[in-house]
Tab-separated table of C-alpha atoms in Angstrom:
chain	number	residue	atom	x	y	z
A	1	MET	CA	-2.834	-6.762	23.867
A	2	ILE	CA	-5.947	-4.455	24.376
A	3	ALA	CA	-5.806	-5.165	28.056
A	4	ALA	CA	-2.055	-4.158	27.951
A	5	GLU	CA	-2.682	-0.908	26.121
A	6	THR	CA	-2.585	1.232	29.353
A	7	GLN	CA	0.728	-0.486	30.443
A	8	LEU	CA	2.287	-0.380	27.017
A	9	ARG	CA	1.353	3.242	26.496
A	10	ALA	CA	2.950	4.178	29.804
A	11	LEU	CA	6.070	2.510	28.745
A	12	MET	CA	6.010	4.265	25.391
A	13	LEU	CA	5.539	7.639	27.004
A	14	ALA	CA	8.516	6.973	29.335
A	15	SER	CA	10.553	5.848	26.286
A	16	LEU	CA	9.733	9.132	24.357
A	17	ASP	CA	11.284	10.922	27.383
A	18	GLY	CA	14.314	8.771	27.064
A	19	ASP	CA	13.922	6.022	29.611
A	20	ALA	CA	15.891	3.173	28.146
A	21	ARG	CA	14.839	0.528	30.692
A	22	ALA	CA	11.102	1.202	29.778
A	23	TYR	CA	11.992	1.122	26.158
A	24	ARG	CA	13.621	-2.312	26.502
A	25	ARG	CA	10.528	-3.713	28.187
A	26	LEU	CA	8.307	-2.054	25.513
A	27	LEU	CA	10.200	-3.470	22.575
A	28	ASP	CA	10.338	-6.953	24.245
A	29	ALA	CA	6.582	-6.874	24.692
A	30	LEU	CA	5.963	-5.480	21.114
A	31	GLY	CA	8.395	-8.057	19.471
A	32	THR	CA	6.287	-10.921	21.127
A	33	ALA	CA	3.028	-9.238	20.031
A	34	LEU	CA	4.349	-8.719	16.465
A	35	ARG	CA	5.596	-12.291	16.215
A	36	ILE	CA	2.070	-13.537	17.019
A	37	TYR	CA	0.624	-11.064	14.645
A	38	TYR	CA	2.813	-12.104	11.621
A	39	ARG	CA	2.692	-15.877	12.496
A	40	ARG	CA	-1.124	-15.626	12.348
A	41	ARG	CA	-1.060	-13.899	9.008
A	42	LEU	CA	1.864	-15.746	7.325
A	43	GLY	CA	0.409	-18.999	8.431
A	44	GLY	CA	3.598	-20.077	10.200
A	45	ALA	CA	4.818	-21.129	6.681
A	46	ASP	CA	8.148	-19.251	6.937
A	47	ALA	CA	9.771	-18.594	10.229
A	48	ALA	CA	12.646	-16.553	8.739
A	49	ASP	CA	10.172	-14.210	6.987
A	50	GLU	CA	8.312	-13.815	10.156
A	51	GLU	CA	11.277	-12.828	12.196
A	52	ASP	CA	12.513	-10.422	9.446
A	53	LEU	CA	9.177	-8.653	9.485
A	54	VAL	CA	9.361	-8.543	13.379
A	55	GLN	CA	12.773	-6.994	13.159
A	56	ASP	CA	11.772	-4.668	10.325
A	57	THR	CA	8.760	-3.315	12.218
A	58	LEU	CA	10.804	-2.755	15.380
A	59	ILE	CA	13.255	-0.767	13.423
A	60	ALA	CA	10.530	1.218	11.712
A	61	MET	CA	8.803	1.993	15.069
A	62	HIS	CA	12.203	2.997	16.445
A	63	THR	CA	13.179	5.445	13.728
A	64	ARG	CA	9.610	6.779	13.446
A	65	ARG	CA	8.756	6.801	17.018
A	66	ALA	CA	8.077	10.549	16.931
A	67	THR	CA	5.017	9.906	14.762
A	68	TYR	CA	3.229	8.291	17.851
A	69	ASP	CA	0.640	10.851	19.098
A	70	PRO	CA	0.549	10.517	22.819
A	71	THR	CA	-3.262	11.357	22.847
A	72	GLN	CA	-3.928	8.226	20.755
A	73	PRO	CA	-3.961	4.482	21.549
A	74	LEU	CA	-0.448	2.981	21.148
A	75	THR	CA	-1.805	-0.372	19.793
A	76	ALA	CA	-3.506	1.462	17.006
A	77	TRP	CA	-0.139	2.997	16.106
A	78	VAL	CA	1.600	-0.434	16.374
A	79	TYR	CA	-0.760	-2.347	14.314
A	80	ALA	CA	-0.987	0.356	11.620
A	81	ILE	CA	2.713	-0.018	11.262
A	82	ALA	CA	2.619	-3.843	11.427
A	83	ARG	CA	0.030	-3.894	8.774
A	84	TYR	CA	1.900	-1.494	6.489
A	85	LYS	CA	4.905	-3.687	6.848
A	86	LEU	CA	2.978	-6.842	6.106
A	87	ILE	CA	1.509	-5.348	2.964
A	88	ASP	CA	4.976	-4.160	1.941
A	89	HIS	CA	6.112	-7.696	2.478
A	90	TYR	CA	3.421	-9.086	0.091
A	91	ARG	CA	4.133	-6.487	-2.409
A	92	ARG	CA	7.880	-7.406	-2.377
A	93	GLY	CA	6.961	-11.065	-2.547
A	94	LYS	CA	4.850	-10.581	-5.649
A	95	LEU	CA	7.841	-9.028	-7.494
A	96	ARG	CA	10.097	-12.026	-6.570
A	97	ARG	CA	7.610	-14.828	-7.255
A	98	THR	CA	9.751	-16.024	-10.107
A	99	VAL	CA	12.390	-18.764	-9.555
A	100	PRO	CA	16.043	-17.662	-9.717
A	101	LEU	CA	17.704	-19.206	-12.783
A	102	GLU	CA	20.226	-21.169	-10.730
A	103	ASP	CA	17.453	-23.042	-9.050
A	104	ALA	CA	15.764	-24.138	-12.230
A	105	GLY	CA	18.051	-27.161	-12.635
A	106	ALA	CA	16.554	-28.746	-9.517
A	107	ILE	CA	12.995	-28.344	-10.761
A	108	PHE	CA	13.651	-29.869	-14.261
A	109	ALA	CA	16.137	-32.623	-13.049
A	110	ASN	CA	13.409	-35.192	-12.780
A	111	ASP	CA	11.747	-35.210	-16.127
A	112	GLU	CA	8.670	-37.174	-15.702
A	113	SER	CA	7.093	-36.429	-18.943
A	114	ALA	CA	8.459	-39.598	-20.629
A	115	ALA	CA	7.161	-41.913	-17.889
A	116	ALA	CA	3.725	-40.320	-18.035
A	117	LEU	CA	3.605	-40.745	-21.786
A	118	ALA	CA	4.683	-44.371	-21.487
A	119	ARG	CA	1.797	-44.988	-19.009
A	120	MET	CA	-0.702	-43.476	-21.439
A	121	ASP	CA	0.428	-45.647	-24.305
A	122	LEU	CA	0.405	-48.823	-22.256
A	123	GLY	CA	-3.240	-47.994	-21.263
A	124	ARG	CA	-4.125	-47.458	-24.859
A	125	MET	CA	-2.464	-50.769	-25.974
A	126	LEU	CA	-4.179	-52.764	-23.234
A	127	GLU	CA	-7.654	-51.441	-24.402
A	128	SER	CA	-7.228	-53.524	-27.622
A	129	LEU	CA	-7.415	-56.710	-25.643
A	130	PRO	CA	-10.383	-58.675	-24.269
A	131	GLU	CA	-11.468	-57.409	-20.890
A	132	ASP	CA	-10.374	-60.453	-19.020
A	133	THR	CA	-6.926	-60.761	-20.505
A	134	ARG	CA	-6.649	-56.939	-19.951
A	135	GLY	CA	-7.448	-57.275	-16.230
A	136	LEU	CA	-5.030	-60.229	-15.946
A	137	ILE	CA	-2.064	-58.492	-17.527
A	138	ARG	CA	-2.730	-55.368	-15.429
A	139	ALA	CA	-2.964	-57.465	-12.244
A	140	THR	CA	0.183	-59.649	-12.838
A	141	LYS	CA	2.540	-57.511	-14.926
A	142	ILE	CA	1.712	-53.939	-13.673
A	143	GLU	CA	0.412	-54.362	-10.183
A	144	GLY	CA	2.469	-57.326	-9.415
A	145	HIS	CA	-0.032	-59.895	-8.174
A	146	SER	CA	0.630	-63.610	-8.586
A	147	ASN	CA	-0.980	-65.648	-11.316
A	148	VAL	CA	-2.840	-67.609	-8.688
A	149	ASP	CA	-4.491	-64.564	-7.103
A	150	ALA	CA	-5.190	-62.823	-10.371
A	151	GLY	CA	-6.566	-66.030	-12.001
A	152	GLY	CA	-8.572	-66.951	-8.778
A	153	ALA	CA	-10.529	-63.670	-9.053
A	154	LEU	CA	-11.789	-64.642	-12.499
A	155	GLY	CA	-12.267	-68.289	-11.662
A	156	LEU	CA	-9.325	-69.583	-13.541
A	157	THR	CA	-6.455	-71.995	-12.532
A	158	GLU	CA	-2.905	-70.744	-12.320
A	159	THR	CA	-1.947	-72.407	-15.581
A	160	ALA	CA	-4.947	-71.038	-17.405
A	161	ALA	CA	-4.147	-67.547	-16.120
A	162	LYS	CA	-0.568	-67.837	-17.216
A	163	VAL	CA	-1.588	-68.847	-20.668
A	164	ARG	CA	-4.045	-66.131	-21.062
A	165	VAL	CA	-1.447	-63.473	-20.123
A	166	HIS	CA	1.183	-64.985	-22.370
A	167	ARG	CA	-1.313	-64.890	-25.368
A	168	GLY	CA	-2.287	-61.427	-24.565
A	169	LEU	CA	1.236	-60.169	-24.475
A	170	LYS	CA	1.912	-62.052	-27.706
A	171	ALA	CA	-0.985	-60.448	-29.445
A	172	LEU	CA	0.247	-56.891	-28.275
A	173	ALA	CA	3.752	-57.657	-29.438
A	174	ASP	CA	2.512	-58.855	-32.796
A	175	ARG	CA	0.293	-55.868	-33.231
A	176	PHE	CA	2.572	-53.080	-32.046
A	177	ALA	CA	6.055	-54.280	-32.787
A	178	LYS	CA	5.358	-54.688	-36.458
A	179	GLY	CA	2.863	-51.957	-37.074
A	180	GLY	CA	5.487	-49.386	-35.922
A	181	ASP	CA	3.202	-46.520	-36.220
A	182	HIS	CA	1.597	-46.913	-32.904
A	183	ALA	CA	4.834	-48.120	-31.118
A	184	ASP	CA	6.754	-44.983	-32.225
A	185	ARG	CA	4.383	-42.604	-30.583
B	1	MET	CA	20.775	-10.775	13.678
B	2	ARG	CA	18.781	-12.009	16.580
B	3	THR	CA	15.828	-9.960	17.559
B	4	ASP	CA	17.126	-9.810	21.190
B	5	ASP	CA	20.350	-8.304	19.957
B	6	LEU	CA	18.393	-5.881	17.651
B	7	ILE	CA	16.318	-4.627	20.608
B	8	ALA	CA	19.446	-4.118	22.762
B	9	ASN	CA	20.937	-2.271	19.892
B	10	LEU	CA	17.887	0.124	19.567
B	11	THR	CA	17.689	0.585	23.196
B	12	SER	CA	21.209	1.726	23.634
B	13	ASP	CA	20.535	4.297	20.922
B	14	LEU	CA	17.598	5.811	22.568
B	15	LYS	CA	17.328	9.650	22.730
B	16	PRO	CA	14.413	11.525	24.005
B	17	VAL	CA	11.831	12.791	21.435
B	18	ARG	CA	10.825	16.332	21.490
B	19	ARG	CA	7.128	16.874	21.822
B	20	GLY	CA	5.737	18.778	18.797
B	21	GLY	CA	8.854	18.084	16.790
B	22	LEU	CA	6.878	16.497	13.990
B	23	GLU	CA	4.660	19.616	13.659
B	24	LEU	CA	7.713	21.813	13.692
B	25	LEU	CA	9.249	19.746	10.876
B	26	LEU	CA	6.123	19.819	8.849
B	27	GLY	CA	5.743	23.582	9.450
B	28	ALA	CA	9.341	24.167	8.289
B	29	GLY	CA	8.695	22.252	5.091
B	30	LEU	CA	5.453	24.261	4.491
B	31	VAL	CA	7.098	27.630	5.262
B	32	ALA	CA	10.236	26.932	3.155
B	33	GLY	CA	8.040	26.025	0.216
B	34	ALA	CA	5.667	29.012	0.667
B	35	VAL	CA	8.781	31.408	0.689
B	36	VAL	CA	9.894	29.911	-2.678
B	37	THR	CA	6.321	30.209	-3.940
B	38	ALA	CA	6.028	33.792	-2.882
B	39	GLY	CA	9.392	34.544	-4.603
B	40	MET	CA	8.100	32.812	-7.620
B	41	MET	CA	4.889	34.734	-7.665
B	42	ALA	CA	6.634	38.095	-7.221
B	43	MET	CA	8.866	37.446	-10.211
B	44	TRP	CA	6.419	35.749	-12.432
B	45	LEU	CA	2.859	37.268	-11.846
B	46	GLY	CA	3.350	40.048	-9.442
B	47	VAL	CA	1.177	41.245	-6.705
B	48	ARG	CA	-2.075	43.029	-7.825
B	49	PRO	CA	-1.547	46.798	-7.811
B	50	ASP	CA	-4.720	47.497	-5.991
B	51	LEU	CA	-3.953	45.235	-3.103
B	52	HIS	CA	-4.477	47.919	-0.460
B	53	THR	CA	-7.957	48.879	-1.627
B	54	ALA	CA	-8.847	45.253	-2.293
B	55	MET	CA	-7.842	44.394	1.332
B	56	ARG	CA	-10.818	46.531	2.506
B	57	GLY	CA	-13.432	44.601	0.495
B	58	PHE	CA	-15.332	41.409	1.084
B	59	ALA	CA	-14.077	39.492	-2.084
B	60	PHE	CA	-10.466	39.443	-1.059
B	61	TRP	CA	-11.100	38.098	2.397
B	62	MET	CA	-13.719	35.595	1.119
B	63	LYS	CA	-10.958	34.155	-1.011
B	64	ALA	CA	-8.222	34.350	1.582
B	65	ILE	CA	-10.366	32.781	4.282
B	66	TYR	CA	-11.354	29.905	1.933
B	67	THR	CA	-7.859	29.123	0.810
B	68	LEU	CA	-6.291	29.628	4.226
B	69	ALA	CA	-8.992	27.403	5.930
B	70	LEU	CA	-8.112	24.664	3.445
B	71	THR	CA	-4.336	25.215	4.200
B	72	VAL	CA	-5.081	24.638	7.879
B	73	VAL	CA	-7.127	21.593	7.054
B	74	GLY	CA	-4.408	20.360	4.718
B	75	PHE	CA	-1.794	20.766	7.528
B	76	LEU	CA	-4.015	18.705	9.825
B	77	LEU	CA	-4.549	16.046	7.260
B	78	VAL	CA	-0.903	15.756	6.383
B	79	GLU	CA	0.046	15.400	10.130
B	80	ARG	CA	-2.619	12.757	10.657
B	81	ALA	CA	-1.720	10.896	7.327
B	82	GLY	CA	1.889	10.752	8.642
B	83	ARG	CA	0.931	9.187	11.976
B	84	PRO	CA	-0.023	5.550	11.802
B	85	GLY	CA	-3.340	4.650	13.109
B	86	SER	CA	-4.901	8.165	12.803
B	87	ARG	CA	-8.379	8.650	11.313
B	88	LEU	CA	-8.472	11.058	8.502
B	89	LEU	CA	-12.022	11.171	7.594
B	90	PRO	CA	-13.323	13.673	10.235
B	91	THR	CA	-10.652	16.080	9.155
B	92	ALA	CA	-11.238	15.522	5.534
B	93	LEU	CA	-14.961	16.375	6.084
B	94	LEU	CA	-13.848	19.846	7.247
B	95	ALA	CA	-12.360	20.360	3.796
B	96	LEU	CA	-15.710	19.382	2.194
B	97	LEU	CA	-17.392	21.734	4.582
B	98	ALA	CA	-15.232	24.592	3.447
B	99	LEU	CA	-16.001	23.709	-0.175
B	100	ALA	CA	-19.668	23.501	0.515
B	101	ILE	CA	-19.674	26.968	2.148
B	102	ILE	CA	-17.842	28.707	-0.770
B	103	TRP	CA	-20.272	27.049	-3.087
B	104	VAL	CA	-23.303	28.284	-1.207
B	105	ILE	CA	-21.932	31.727	-1.209
B	106	GLY	CA	-21.203	31.458	-4.860
B	107	VAL	CA	-24.631	30.162	-5.889
B	108	MET	CA	-26.321	32.849	-3.699
B	109	GLN	CA	-24.297	35.562	-5.533
B	110	MET	CA	-25.208	34.144	-8.839
B	111	MET	CA	-28.905	33.962	-8.018
B	112	HIS	CA	-29.056	37.608	-6.982
B	113	ALA	CA	-27.041	38.801	-9.995
B	114	PRO	CA	-28.693	40.063	-13.279
B	115	ALA	CA	-28.705	37.314	-16.026
B	116	ALA	CA	-26.269	39.242	-18.073
B	117	ASP	CA	-23.641	39.062	-15.294
B	118	LYS	CA	-23.890	35.367	-14.558
B	119	PRO	CA	-21.271	34.205	-17.094
B	120	SER	CA	-18.669	36.646	-15.893
B	121	LEU	CA	-19.358	35.707	-12.272
B	122	PHE	CA	-18.741	31.994	-13.246
B	123	PHE	CA	-15.730	32.445	-15.789
B	124	GLY	CA	-14.334	35.690	-14.563
B	125	ALA	CA	-11.477	37.003	-16.846
B	126	SER	CA	-8.896	34.369	-15.927
B	127	TYR	CA	-10.484	30.905	-15.631
B	128	THR	CA	-8.225	29.610	-18.412
B	129	VAL	CA	-5.033	30.298	-16.420
B	130	CYS	CA	-6.228	30.206	-12.769
B	131	PRO	CA	-6.088	26.395	-12.036
B	132	ARG	CA	-2.731	26.104	-13.829
B	133	ASN	CA	-1.198	29.076	-12.006
B	134	ILE	CA	-2.343	27.649	-8.687
B	135	LEU	CA	-0.945	24.232	-9.517
B	136	VAL	CA	2.448	25.758	-10.531
B	137	LEU	CA	2.543	27.911	-7.499
B	138	SER	CA	1.790	24.900	-5.406
B	139	LEU	CA	4.832	22.835	-6.462
B	140	PRO	CA	7.536	24.316	-4.179
B	141	ILE	CA	5.162	23.918	-1.235
B	142	LEU	CA	4.630	20.273	-2.318
B	143	VAL	CA	8.290	19.639	-2.376
B	144	GLY	CA	8.848	21.011	1.126
B	145	VAL	CA	5.885	19.113	2.566
B	146	VAL	CA	6.709	15.856	0.947
B	147	LEU	CA	10.281	16.108	2.127
B	148	ALA	CA	9.029	16.673	5.580
B	149	MET	CA	6.680	13.762	5.236
B	150	ARG	CA	9.379	11.348	4.335
B	151	ARG	CA	10.455	11.583	7.954
B	152	MET	CA	6.928	10.589	9.049
B	153	ALA	CA	5.247	7.258	8.660
B	154	PRO	CA	2.434	7.468	6.003
B	155	THR	CA	0.756	4.024	5.975
B	156	ARG	CA	-1.278	4.980	2.910
B	157	PRO	CA	1.290	6.729	0.611
B	158	ALA	CA	-1.027	7.866	-2.144
B	159	LEU	CA	-3.587	9.207	0.345
B	160	ALA	CA	-0.833	10.940	2.296
B	161	GLY	CA	0.450	12.501	-0.875
B	162	ALA	CA	-3.019	13.685	-1.858
B	163	ALA	CA	-3.184	15.397	1.591
B	164	ALA	CA	0.195	16.987	0.934
B	165	GLY	CA	-1.193	18.105	-2.380
B	166	LEU	CA	-4.285	19.611	-0.865
B	167	LEU	CA	-1.995	21.493	1.581
B	168	ALA	CA	0.269	22.658	-1.259
B	169	GLY	CA	-2.546	23.532	-3.386
B	170	SER	CA	-4.256	25.589	-0.765
B	171	GLY	CA	-0.971	27.301	0.181
B	172	GLY	CA	-0.344	28.074	-3.402
B	173	ALA	CA	-3.890	29.368	-3.955
B	174	SER	CA	-3.511	31.607	-0.855
B	175	VAL	CA	-0.377	33.209	-2.411
B	176	TYR	CA	-2.096	33.432	-5.812
B	177	GLY	CA	-4.996	35.338	-4.040
B	178	LEU	CA	-2.416	38.261	-3.741
B	179	HIS	CA	-2.174	38.429	-7.514
B	180	CYS	CA	-5.655	37.330	-8.739
B	181	PRO	CA	-8.109	40.207	-9.048
B	182	GLU	CA	-11.192	37.918	-9.386
B	183	ALA	CA	-13.856	38.845	-6.921
B	184	SER	CA	-16.711	36.333	-7.493
B	185	ALA	CA	-17.357	33.522	-5.030
B	186	MET	CA	-18.506	31.277	-7.790
B	187	PHE	CA	-15.149	31.782	-9.600
B	188	VAL	CA	-13.270	30.817	-6.407
B	189	ALA	CA	-15.521	27.831	-5.691
B	190	VAL	CA	-14.882	26.401	-9.197
B	191	TRP	CA	-11.585	27.512	-10.496
B	192	TYR	CA	-9.598	27.812	-7.257
B	193	SER	CA	-10.895	24.491	-6.111
B	194	LEU	CA	-10.015	22.916	-9.443
B	195	GLY	CA	-6.437	24.182	-9.176
B	196	ILE	CA	-6.199	22.876	-5.574
B	197	ALA	CA	-7.659	19.523	-6.713
B	198	LEU	CA	-5.011	19.281	-9.454
B	199	ALA	CA	-2.322	19.874	-6.965
B	200	GLY	CA	-3.983	17.081	-4.787
B	201	ALA	CA	-3.761	14.694	-7.796
B	202	VAL	CA	-0.060	15.558	-8.317
B	203	GLY	CA	0.488	15.026	-4.702
B	204	ALA	CA	-1.271	11.650	-4.741
B	205	VAL	CA	1.099	10.438	-7.584
B	206	SER	CA	4.193	11.772	-5.874
B	207	GLY	CA	3.087	10.218	-2.594
B	208	LYS	CA	2.781	6.875	-4.247
B	209	LEU	CA	6.207	7.270	-5.590
B	210	LEU	CA	8.109	8.968	-2.834
B	211	LEU	CA	6.403	8.224	0.475
B	212	ARG	CA	7.098	4.526	0.874
B	213	TRP	CA	9.300	3.565	3.797
């Protein structure tokens, strides 16, 4: 863009004199430069915002083209306007950074708090069991491994592992199903 | 709308821009405001009765040159503030230079004056009303200048408004100089400058509110 300064400035001077063809070429070139400028600054996150800003800036430059001082670099003028529009965009964004009410349903549709609480309770219950049993139940009932694999890791036969899991679950059921105070949490 | 269509649209609308149109617009705002200010002063405070004799003295012109110089600097500042990408600092330094010069003259006058006269050189007879009068007289000019600036493209609205306030304050002070009989440079350096600064502050606020685009 800096290399293009001379050329763009010549186009601008012709445009100020009313040369529509020069103006067309100027706006095309500036549109491209502005797109790059905004893409870099918005991080390419929102293409619609980007194009809105490009158009906004082109309109601003058009309506206020008399503010260009022909003795000054054109690029300084262009980027000062682009920067102003970018700041303006951020400022507007800050005012709108709340979610419209009609979109709130989608955010709260999947209530994951119950599942999270259940996971926490399960962890606390398992802690009351001996370490080997706890590991077996976690491996077979939660992570879905077979009794053979889970038992093998502890040097147990399939049957022995099965029995250990069964006893562990029974112990849990006895403790929490009757007690009630823990299970209700 | 597609950007290509927009560009085609803007291109078809193209009219030649007259050189110097912006300065003309700004000048019109300034003059229109100054006319109202002059009318206001004539009805409210009146021109000092000894204006003819005063115009032959140093004090009158010292004040007039100070406030008019700031008016010129203010005009240049406003014009630059309204053009994106312009540098304001070199022009702003001219305003500080004018302030420094009037202070030097004021301090020198004070140093050469007998001790008994020093308070009156500093406070004059009207320091309680001078800044306020200048602020009030600056308001019509501020309106004219801000209206003109809304057609420009100030990228720093508060700063641009402050420049408009400086222009309006200096213009108001220039008009007030036709009424105010104070003759001490120190008085002008302090109280006139304060009035102009107040106008600058009002301008900064109005710029923040009114000069967005």
